[in-house]
Amino acid sequence: MTEPTDVDDDPSVTSRRRFLREGGALMGGAVMAGGLAGGDALAATENADNLPPNVPEWMKTPGDPMGSQLYGTPSPFEKGVIKNIPKDLQQYLSASGRTPLQDLDGIITPNGLFYERHHSGVPTIDPAQHRLMLHGLVDKPLIFTMDDIRRFPSESHVYFLECSGNPTYKKPYGKTASDLVGLLSCAEWTGVSLKLVLQEAGLQPGAKWVVAEGADAAAMTRSIPIEKCLDDAMLAYSQNGERLRPQQGYPLRLLLPGFEGNMNVKWLRRLHVTAEPTYSREETSKYTDLMPNGSAREFTFYMEAKSIITRPSGGQRLNEPGFHEISGIAWSGHGKVRRVDVSVDDGKSWQEAQLQEPVLTRALTRFRLPWHWDGQPAVIQSRATDETGYVQPTLAELLAVRGDNYFYHNNAIWPWRIAKDGEVTNANA
Ligand SMILES: Nc1nc2c(c(=O)[nH]1)N[C@H]1C(S)=C(S)[C@@H](COP(=O)(O)O)O[C@H]1N2
Ligand SMILES: [Mo]
């Protein structure tokens, strides 16, 4: 029986899905080829009557009235900037939709394009009927309504969130930045410090883990070490200024800055304080890395330093030689990005890129490097170093140490090949 699973589950399903995605990629490709890397998405509809020195038609009559859109949506000309979900897979309960990283600027992911990954569909939860139960090794077990949660002092922080199956180690590798690492997004989260909520209940001696459970049909369950719970863990109810989207865990999710996406339990309904981890499916069968010597890396928690060039990147085209800004994103679960180096000569030499402010801990950091493309074939890539001094490895280095018995936690450098005609493709594919 084939169970519908996804990127961070069964590798055979992953490759089947990749195959399906490539079959359905033609239409998306047309959208992506324009509008990127110097192209003009609207060139096809160019009309000289609207170009200087003429007065364009949209200046000759008033525009749409107020109230035509009570919740704003992007310009119709941006309709190609959408989540990356293979068409054939949209009916699956266990699925993922990727952020179109190559189409975005800055470091914040708009809520409508935030990646989504769920194991049993997206529940529709009435916040008035939602409760958070806190029990186990506490002095006073408590049940909170959403109003109770919102009475705690609030805080807001910008953090990235990344699935640990992003990308897997299994070939074929994706064509675009989104295919490769689009299970990654970044938002300003608002909520309450988990520490405050735990203090309200009073932790008992021996409290070492907090087991979090989601209110979806998967009852997603993960054990969180108490140190993280008393540090920067949050119970988040808003993202980018508005309430969480249903896909992100409305009305309440756990947000564990820098920890693998899976531990950030959505639709959070229960926190059980325990002495031991619970060894749930998600921390034994899944999200655990089988090493070449047969031992398993489990409870790895933090996502390691990583970066990718998003422009120019796979699926895009450089229209002509000359000036092109190389731009991308870097991040580390361990803290701030300290530097990003970029190579434009297949890794022979590296130049330090400029980091765009703000450089925040456990958030995406935008980097850029001015580049003159001489029109010859080139391989470009970026390499992140975080504040601990850790340097992002190559795929070969990573495979040499960890093997490929498993497919989580791939933070390898990802090179793009630029052909003489300007076409950009995945150099590892
Ligand atoms: N309750 C619940 N929480 C969950 C999941 C889930 O299926 N159910 N998926 C996890 C996984 S694998 C990831 S990568 C992140 C994805 O968060 P997002 O959908 O907001 O991007 O949520 C995690 N939390
Ligand atoms: Mo995930």
Coordinates of C-alpha atoms and ligand atoms in Angstrom, one line a residue:
M1 CA 0.0 0.0 0.0
T2 CA 1.3 3.4 -0.8
E3 CA 0.5 5.9 1.8
P4 CA 0.5 9.5 0.8
T5 CA 3.6 10.9 2.3
D6 CA 6.0 13.6 1.4
V7 CA 9.5 15.1 1.3
D8 CA 10.3 14.3 4.9
D9 CA 8.8 10.8 4.8
D10 CA 9.3 8.2 2.1
P11 CA 12.2 8.7 -0.4
S12 CA 10.5 6.6 -3.1
V13 CA 7.5 8.8 -3.0
T14 CA 9.8 11.8 -3.2
S15 CA 11.3 10.8 -6.5
R16 CA 7.9 9.9 -7.9
R17 CA 6.7 13.3 -6.9
R18 CA 9.7 14.9 -8.5
F19 CA 9.0 13.1 -11.7
L20 CA 5.4 14.2 -11.6
R21 CA 6.4 17.8 -10.9
E22 CA 8.7 17.8 -13.9
G23 CA 5.9 16.5 -16.0
G24 CA 3.8 19.4 -15.0
A25 CA 6.5 22.1 -15.1
L26 CA 6.0 23.4 -18.6
M27 CA 3.3 25.8 -17.8
G28 CA 5.1 27.2 -14.7
G29 CA 8.3 27.5 -16.7
A30 CA 6.7 30.0 -19.1
V31 CA 5.7 32.2 -16.2
M32 CA 9.1 32.0 -14.6
A33 CA 11.3 32.6 -17.7
G34 CA 10.0 36.2 -17.9
G35 CA 10.1 38.7 -15.1
L36 CA 13.3 37.3 -13.7
A37 CA 17.0 37.9 -14.0
G38 CA 16.6 41.0 -16.1
G39 CA 13.6 39.8 -18.1
D40 CA 10.4 41.8 -18.3
A41 CA 7.3 39.7 -17.5
L42 CA 5.0 42.0 -19.4
A43 CA 7.0 42.5 -22.5
A44 CA 4.7 40.2 -24.4
T45 CA 1.8 42.6 -24.0
E46 CA 3.7 45.8 -24.7
N47 CA 1.6 48.4 -26.4
A48 CA 3.4 51.5 -27.7
D49 CA 0.3 53.7 -27.0
N50 CA 1.1 53.3 -23.3
L51 CA 4.8 54.1 -23.5
P52 CA 6.5 57.4 -23.3
P53 CA 5.9 60.0 -24.5
N54 CA 2.2 58.9 -24.6
V55 CA -0.1 59.1 -21.6
P56 CA -0.9 55.5 -20.6
E57 CA -4.5 54.4 -20.7
W58 CA -4.6 53.9 -16.9
M59 CA -4.1 57.7 -16.4
K60 CA -7.2 58.5 -18.5
T61 CA -10.0 57.1 -16.2
P62 CA -10.2 56.7 -12.5
G63 CA -9.0 53.4 -11.1
D64 CA -11.0 50.8 -9.1
P65 CA -13.0 52.3 -6.2
M66 CA -12.3 51.6 -2.5
G67 CA -14.0 48.5 -1.2
S68 CA -13.6 46.5 -4.3
Q69 CA -11.2 44.3 -2.3
L70 CA -11.8 44.0 1.4
Y71 CA -8.7 41.8 1.8
G72 CA -5.9 42.9 -0.6
T73 CA -4.4 40.6 -3.2
P74 CA -1.4 41.0 -5.4
S75 CA -1.5 42.7 -8.8
P76 CA -3.0 40.3 -11.5
F77 CA 0.3 40.7 -13.3
E78 CA 1.9 38.7 -10.4
K79 CA -0.3 35.7 -10.8
G80 CA 2.7 33.5 -11.5
V81 CA 4.1 34.1 -8.0
I82 CA 2.5 31.2 -6.2
K83 CA 3.3 28.3 -4.0
N84 CA 5.1 25.5 -5.7
I85 CA 2.7 22.5 -5.3
P86 CA 2.7 19.8 -8.0
K87 CA -0.8 19.7 -9.4
D88 CA -1.2 15.9 -9.1
L89 CA -0.4 16.1 -5.4
Q90 CA -2.9 18.8 -4.3
Q91 CA -5.4 16.2 -3.2
Y92 CA -3.1 14.5 -0.7
L93 CA -3.7 15.1 3.0
S94 CA 0.0 14.7 3.7
A95 CA 1.7 17.2 1.4
S96 CA 3.8 20.3 1.2
G97 CA 3.7 23.5 -0.7
R98 CA 6.9 25.4 -1.2
T99 CA 7.7 29.1 -1.1
P100 CA 8.8 30.5 -4.5
L101 CA 12.0 31.8 -3.1
Q102 CA 13.4 32.9 -6.5
D103 CA 10.5 35.4 -6.9
L104 CA 10.8 37.1 -3.5
D105 CA 12.9 40.0 -2.2
G106 CA 14.1 40.9 1.2
I107 CA 13.8 38.4 4.1
I108 CA 10.1 38.2 5.0
T109 CA 7.8 35.7 3.4
P110 CA 4.3 37.0 2.6
N111 CA 1.7 35.0 4.5
G112 CA 0.0 33.7 1.4
L113 CA 3.4 32.3 0.2
F114 CA 4.6 30.8 3.4
Y115 CA 5.6 27.2 2.9
E116 CA 3.2 24.6 4.3
R117 CA 3.8 21.0 5.3
H118 CA 1.1 18.9 7.0
H119 CA 0.7 15.3 7.7
S120 CA -3.1 15.0 7.8
G121 CA -4.5 18.1 6.1
V122 CA -5.3 21.5 7.5
P123 CA -7.9 21.5 10.2
T124 CA -10.5 24.3 10.5
I125 CA -10.4 25.3 14.1
D126 CA -12.8 27.7 15.8
P127 CA -10.6 29.6 18.2
A128 CA -13.6 29.9 20.7
Q129 CA -13.5 26.1 21.0
H130 CA -9.7 25.7 21.0
R131 CA -7.9 25.0 24.3
L132 CA -4.3 24.5 25.3
M133 CA -3.8 21.9 28.1
L134 CA -0.7 22.1 30.2
H135 CA -0.1 19.1 32.5
G136 CA 2.4 16.5 33.8
L137 CA 5.3 17.6 36.0
V138 CA 3.7 20.9 37.0
D139 CA 2.4 22.3 40.3
K140 CA -0.9 23.4 38.8
P141 CA -2.2 21.8 35.6
L142 CA -3.9 24.4 33.5
I143 CA -6.3 24.7 30.5
F144 CA -6.0 28.0 28.6
T145 CA -8.5 29.5 26.2
M146 CA -7.1 31.7 23.4
D147 CA -8.2 34.8 25.4
D148 CA -6.1 33.5 28.3
I149 CA -3.1 33.1 26.0
R150 CA -3.5 36.6 24.7
R151 CA -3.6 38.1 28.2
F152 CA 0.1 37.1 28.7
P153 CA 2.6 39.9 27.7
S154 CA 3.3 39.5 24.0
E155 CA 6.5 39.6 22.0
S156 CA 7.4 39.7 18.3
H157 CA 10.5 38.2 16.6
V158 CA 11.6 37.5 13.0
Y159 CA 12.5 33.8 12.7
F160 CA 12.9 31.5 9.7
L161 CA 11.2 28.1 9.7
E162 CA 12.6 25.2 7.6
C163 CA 11.6 21.6 7.1
S164 CA 14.5 19.2 7.6
G165 CA 13.7 17.4 4.4
N166 CA 14.8 20.5 2.5
P167 CA 16.1 19.1 0.1
T168 CA 16.5 15.4 0.6
Y169 CA 19.7 13.7 -0.5
K170 CA 17.9 11.7 -3.1
K171 CA 18.2 12.4 -6.8
P172 CA 16.9 13.8 -9.1
Y173 CA 17.4 17.2 -7.5
G174 CA 15.0 20.0 -8.2
K175 CA 15.3 22.5 -11.0
T176 CA 14.6 25.8 -9.1
A177 CA 15.5 27.4 -5.8
S178 CA 12.0 26.6 -4.7
D179 CA 12.2 23.0 -5.7
L180 CA 15.4 22.7 -3.8
V181 CA 14.9 24.7 -0.6
G182 CA 11.4 26.1 -0.8
L183 CA 10.4 24.3 2.4
L184 CA 11.8 27.5 4.0
S185 CA 10.1 30.7 5.0
C186 CA 10.6 33.6 7.4
A187 CA 8.1 35.7 9.3
E188 CA 7.7 38.1 12.2
W189 CA 6.0 35.9 14.8
T190 CA 3.9 37.3 17.7
G191 CA 3.0 35.4 20.7
V192 CA 3.9 34.6 24.3
S193 CA 7.1 33.3 25.7
L194 CA 6.6 29.6 26.5
K195 CA 8.7 30.2 29.6
L196 CA 6.0 32.5 31.0
V197 CA 3.3 30.0 30.4
L198 CA 5.3 27.2 32.1
Q199 CA 6.0 29.4 35.1
E200 CA 2.3 30.1 35.5
A201 CA 1.8 26.3 36.0
G202 CA 5.1 25.9 38.0
L203 CA 7.7 23.3 36.9
Q204 CA 8.4 20.5 39.3
P205 CA 11.9 19.0 39.8
G206 CA 12.7 16.4 37.2
A207 CA 10.9 18.3 34.4
K208 CA 13.2 17.8 31.5
W209 CA 11.0 17.6 28.4
V210 CA 7.8 19.1 27.1
V211 CA 5.8 16.9 24.8
A212 CA 3.8 19.0 22.4
E213 CA 0.8 17.7 20.6
G214 CA -1.2 19.2 17.6
A215 CA -4.9 19.2 17.2
D216 CA -4.8 17.9 13.6
A217 CA -5.8 14.4 12.6
A218 CA -2.1 13.5 12.7
A219 CA -1.9 14.5 16.3
M220 CA 1.7 15.6 15.5
T221 CA 3.8 14.9 18.6
R222 CA 7.3 16.0 19.4
S223 CA 9.4 16.2 22.6
I224 CA 11.1 19.5 23.2
P225 CA 14.1 19.8 25.7
I226 CA 13.2 22.0 28.7
E227 CA 16.2 24.2 28.0
K228 CA 14.7 25.4 24.8
C229 CA 11.3 25.8 26.4
L230 CA 12.8 28.1 29.0
D231 CA 14.9 30.0 26.4
D232 CA 13.4 31.5 23.2
A233 CA 10.5 29.1 22.5
M234 CA 7.2 30.9 21.8
L235 CA 3.5 30.1 21.6
A236 CA 2.7 32.1 18.4
Y237 CA -0.7 33.3 17.4
S238 CA 0.3 35.8 14.7
Q239 CA 2.6 36.0 11.7
N240 CA 3.5 39.2 9.9
G241 CA 1.0 41.2 11.9
E242 CA -2.1 39.1 11.3
R243 CA -3.4 35.9 13.0
L244 CA -1.7 32.7 11.8
R245 CA -3.0 31.3 8.6
P246 CA -4.8 28.0 9.0
Q247 CA -1.9 26.3 7.1
Q248 CA 0.5 27.7 9.7
G249 CA -1.4 26.4 12.8
Y250 CA -4.3 28.7 13.5
P251 CA -5.0 29.6 16.2
L252 CA -1.8 28.6 18.0
R253 CA 1.5 27.0 17.2
L254 CA 4.8 26.3 18.9
L255 CA 7.6 28.3 17.5
L256 CA 11.1 27.0 18.3
P257 CA 13.6 29.4 16.7
G258 CA 16.3 27.5 14.7
F259 CA 14.8 24.0 15.4
E260 CA 13.8 21.8 12.5
G261 CA 10.3 22.6 11.2
N262 CA 8.7 19.4 12.3
M263 CA 9.2 20.3 16.0
N264 CA 7.2 23.5 15.6
V265 CA 3.9 21.8 16.3
K266 CA 0.9 23.6 14.7
W267 CA -2.7 23.7 16.0
L268 CA -1.1 23.3 19.5
R269 CA -3.5 21.7 22.0
R270 CA -1.4 20.0 24.6
L271 CA 1.9 20.4 26.5
H272 CA 2.9 17.5 28.6
V273 CA 5.8 18.1 31.0
T274 CA 7.8 14.9 31.4
A275 CA 11.1 13.5 32.6
E276 CA 11.9 11.7 29.4
P277 CA 11.3 12.3 25.7
T278 CA 8.3 10.4 24.4
Y279 CA 10.0 8.8 21.4
S280 CA 7.2 9.5 19.0
R281 CA 7.0 8.4 15.4
E282 CA 8.4 11.8 14.3
E283 CA 11.5 11.4 16.5
T284 CA 12.4 7.8 15.8
S285 CA 11.2 6.5 12.5
K286 CA 11.3 10.0 11.0
Y287 CA 13.7 12.9 11.3
T288 CA 16.4 10.6 12.6
D289 CA 19.6 10.2 10.5
L290 CA 21.1 6.7 10.0
M291 CA 24.9 7.0 9.8
P292 CA 27.2 4.8 7.6
N293 CA 28.3 2.9 10.8
G294 CA 24.7 2.0 11.7
S295 CA 24.3 4.5 14.5
A296 CA 21.5 7.0 14.4
R297 CA 21.7 10.8 14.9
E298 CA 18.5 11.6 16.7
F299 CA 17.2 14.7 18.4
T300 CA 19.5 16.9 16.3
F301 CA 17.1 19.9 16.8
Y302 CA 19.0 22.8 15.2
M303 CA 19.1 23.5 11.5
E304 CA 22.7 24.1 10.4
A305 CA 24.0 27.1 8.5
K306 CA 22.9 27.2 4.9
S307 CA 22.5 29.6 2.0
I308 CA 21.4 29.7 -1.6
I309 CA 21.6 32.1 -4.5
T310 CA 18.0 33.0 -5.5
R311 CA 18.8 35.3 -8.4
P312 CA 20.0 34.2 -10.8
S313 CA 18.9 30.6 -10.1
G314 CA 17.5 27.6 -11.8
G315 CA 14.7 28.3 -14.3
Q316 CA 15.8 31.9 -14.9
R317 CA 17.8 33.3 -17.7
L318 CA 20.4 36.1 -18.0
N319 CA 19.3 38.1 -21.0
E320 CA 22.7 39.6 -21.8
P321 CA 26.3 39.8 -20.6
G322 CA 27.2 42.7 -18.3
F323 CA 26.1 43.8 -14.8
H324 CA 24.0 41.4 -12.8
E325 CA 23.5 41.5 -9.1
I326 CA 23.9 38.1 -7.4
S327 CA 21.4 37.9 -4.5
G328 CA 20.4 35.2 -2.1
I329 CA 19.5 34.2 1.4
A330 CA 21.5 32.7 4.2
W331 CA 20.4 31.3 7.6
S332 CA 21.5 29.3 10.6
G333 CA 19.5 27.7 13.4
H334 CA 22.5 28.4 15.7
G335 CA 22.2 32.2 15.5
K336 CA 23.3 35.0 13.2
V337 CA 24.9 34.6 9.8
R338 CA 28.4 36.0 10.1
R339 CA 29.4 36.0 6.5
V340 CA 28.5 34.7 3.1
D341 CA 31.1 34.0 0.4
V342 CA 30.2 33.7 -3.3
S343 CA 32.1 32.0 -6.0
V344 CA 31.5 32.7 -9.7
D345 CA 34.2 30.3 -11.0
D346 CA 33.0 26.9 -9.9
G347 CA 34.5 27.1 -6.4
K348 CA 38.1 28.1 -7.4
S349 CA 37.9 31.5 -5.7
W350 CA 35.5 33.1 -3.3
Q351 CA 34.5 36.7 -2.6
E352 CA 32.7 38.0 0.5
A353 CA 29.1 39.1 -0.2
Q354 CA 27.5 42.1 1.4
L355 CA 25.0 41.2 4.1
Q356 CA 21.8 43.3 4.0
E357 CA 20.7 44.8 7.3
P358 CA 19.1 43.7 9.5
V359 CA 21.1 40.6 10.3
L360 CA 18.9 38.9 12.9
T361 CA 19.5 35.7 14.9
R362 CA 17.7 32.6 13.4
A363 CA 16.2 34.7 10.6
L364 CA 16.9 34.8 6.9
T365 CA 19.7 37.2 5.9
R366 CA 19.8 38.6 2.4
F367 CA 23.2 38.8 0.8
R368 CA 24.3 40.3 -2.5
L369 CA 27.3 40.7 -4.7
P370 CA 27.7 42.8 -7.8
W371 CA 28.9 40.7 -10.8
H372 CA 29.9 41.3 -14.3
W373 CA 29.0 38.3 -16.5
D374 CA 31.3 38.0 -19.4
G375 CA 28.9 35.8 -21.4
Q376 CA 30.9 32.6 -20.9
P377 CA 29.6 29.5 -19.1
A378 CA 29.9 29.8 -15.3
V379 CA 29.1 28.0 -12.1
I380 CA 28.0 30.3 -9.2
Q381 CA 27.4 29.3 -5.6
S382 CA 27.2 30.7 -2.1
R383 CA 28.6 29.5 1.2
A384 CA 27.4 30.7 4.6
T385 CA 29.4 30.9 7.9
D386 CA 27.4 31.5 11.1
E387 CA 28.4 33.2 14.3
T388 CA 29.6 29.9 15.8
G389 CA 32.2 29.8 13.0
Y390 CA 30.5 26.8 11.3
V391 CA 31.0 26.8 7.5
Q392 CA 28.3 25.4 5.1
P393 CA 29.7 22.2 3.6
T394 CA 29.7 21.0 -0.1
L395 CA 27.4 18.1 -0.9
A396 CA 30.5 15.8 -1.4
E397 CA 31.8 16.8 2.1
L398 CA 28.4 16.1 3.7
L399 CA 27.9 12.8 2.0
A400 CA 31.5 11.7 2.9
V401 CA 30.7 12.2 6.6
R402 CA 27.0 11.2 6.8
G403 CA 26.4 8.9 3.9
D404 CA 23.1 8.7 2.1
N405 CA 21.2 6.1 4.2
Y406 CA 18.7 8.8 5.1
F407 CA 17.5 12.1 3.7
Y408 CA 17.1 14.7 6.3
H409 CA 19.3 17.7 7.2
N410 CA 21.0 18.4 3.9
N411 CA 22.5 21.9 4.2
A412 CA 25.0 21.5 1.3
I413 CA 26.2 24.4 -0.9
W414 CA 24.0 24.4 -4.0
P415 CA 25.7 25.6 -7.3
W416 CA 23.9 26.9 -10.3
R417 CA 25.3 26.5 -13.8
I418 CA 25.0 29.4 -16.3
A419 CA 25.2 28.4 -19.9
K420 CA 26.5 30.6 -22.8
D421 CA 22.9 31.5 -23.7
G422 CA 22.3 32.6 -20.2
E423 CA 20.1 29.7 -19.1
V424 CA 20.5 28.9 -15.4
T425 CA 20.2 25.2 -14.3
N426 CA 21.0 23.1 -11.2
A427 CA 24.7 22.2 -11.4
N428 CA 24.3 19.2 -9.1
A429 CA 21.5 17.7 -11.1
Ligands
LIG1 N1 0.2 19.6 14.2 C1 1.1 19.5 13.2 N2 2.2 20.3 13.4 C2 3.2 20.3 12.4 C3 3.1 19.5 11.2 C4 1.9 18.7 11.1 O1 1.7 17.9 10.1 N3 0.9 18.7 12.1 N4 4.0 19.4 10.3 C5 5.4 19.8 10.8 C6 6.4 19.9 9.7 S1 7.1 18.5 9.1 C7 6.9 21.2 9.4 S2 8.2 21.3 8.3 C8 6.3 22.4 9.9 C9 5.8 23.3 8.7 O2 5.2 24.5 9.2 P1 4.4 25.4 8.2 O3 3.4 24.5 7.5 O4 3.8 26.5 8.9 O5 5.4 25.9 7.2 O6 5.2 22.2 10.8 C10 5.4 21.1 11.6 N5 4.3 21.1 12.6
MO2 MO 9.0 19.1 7.9

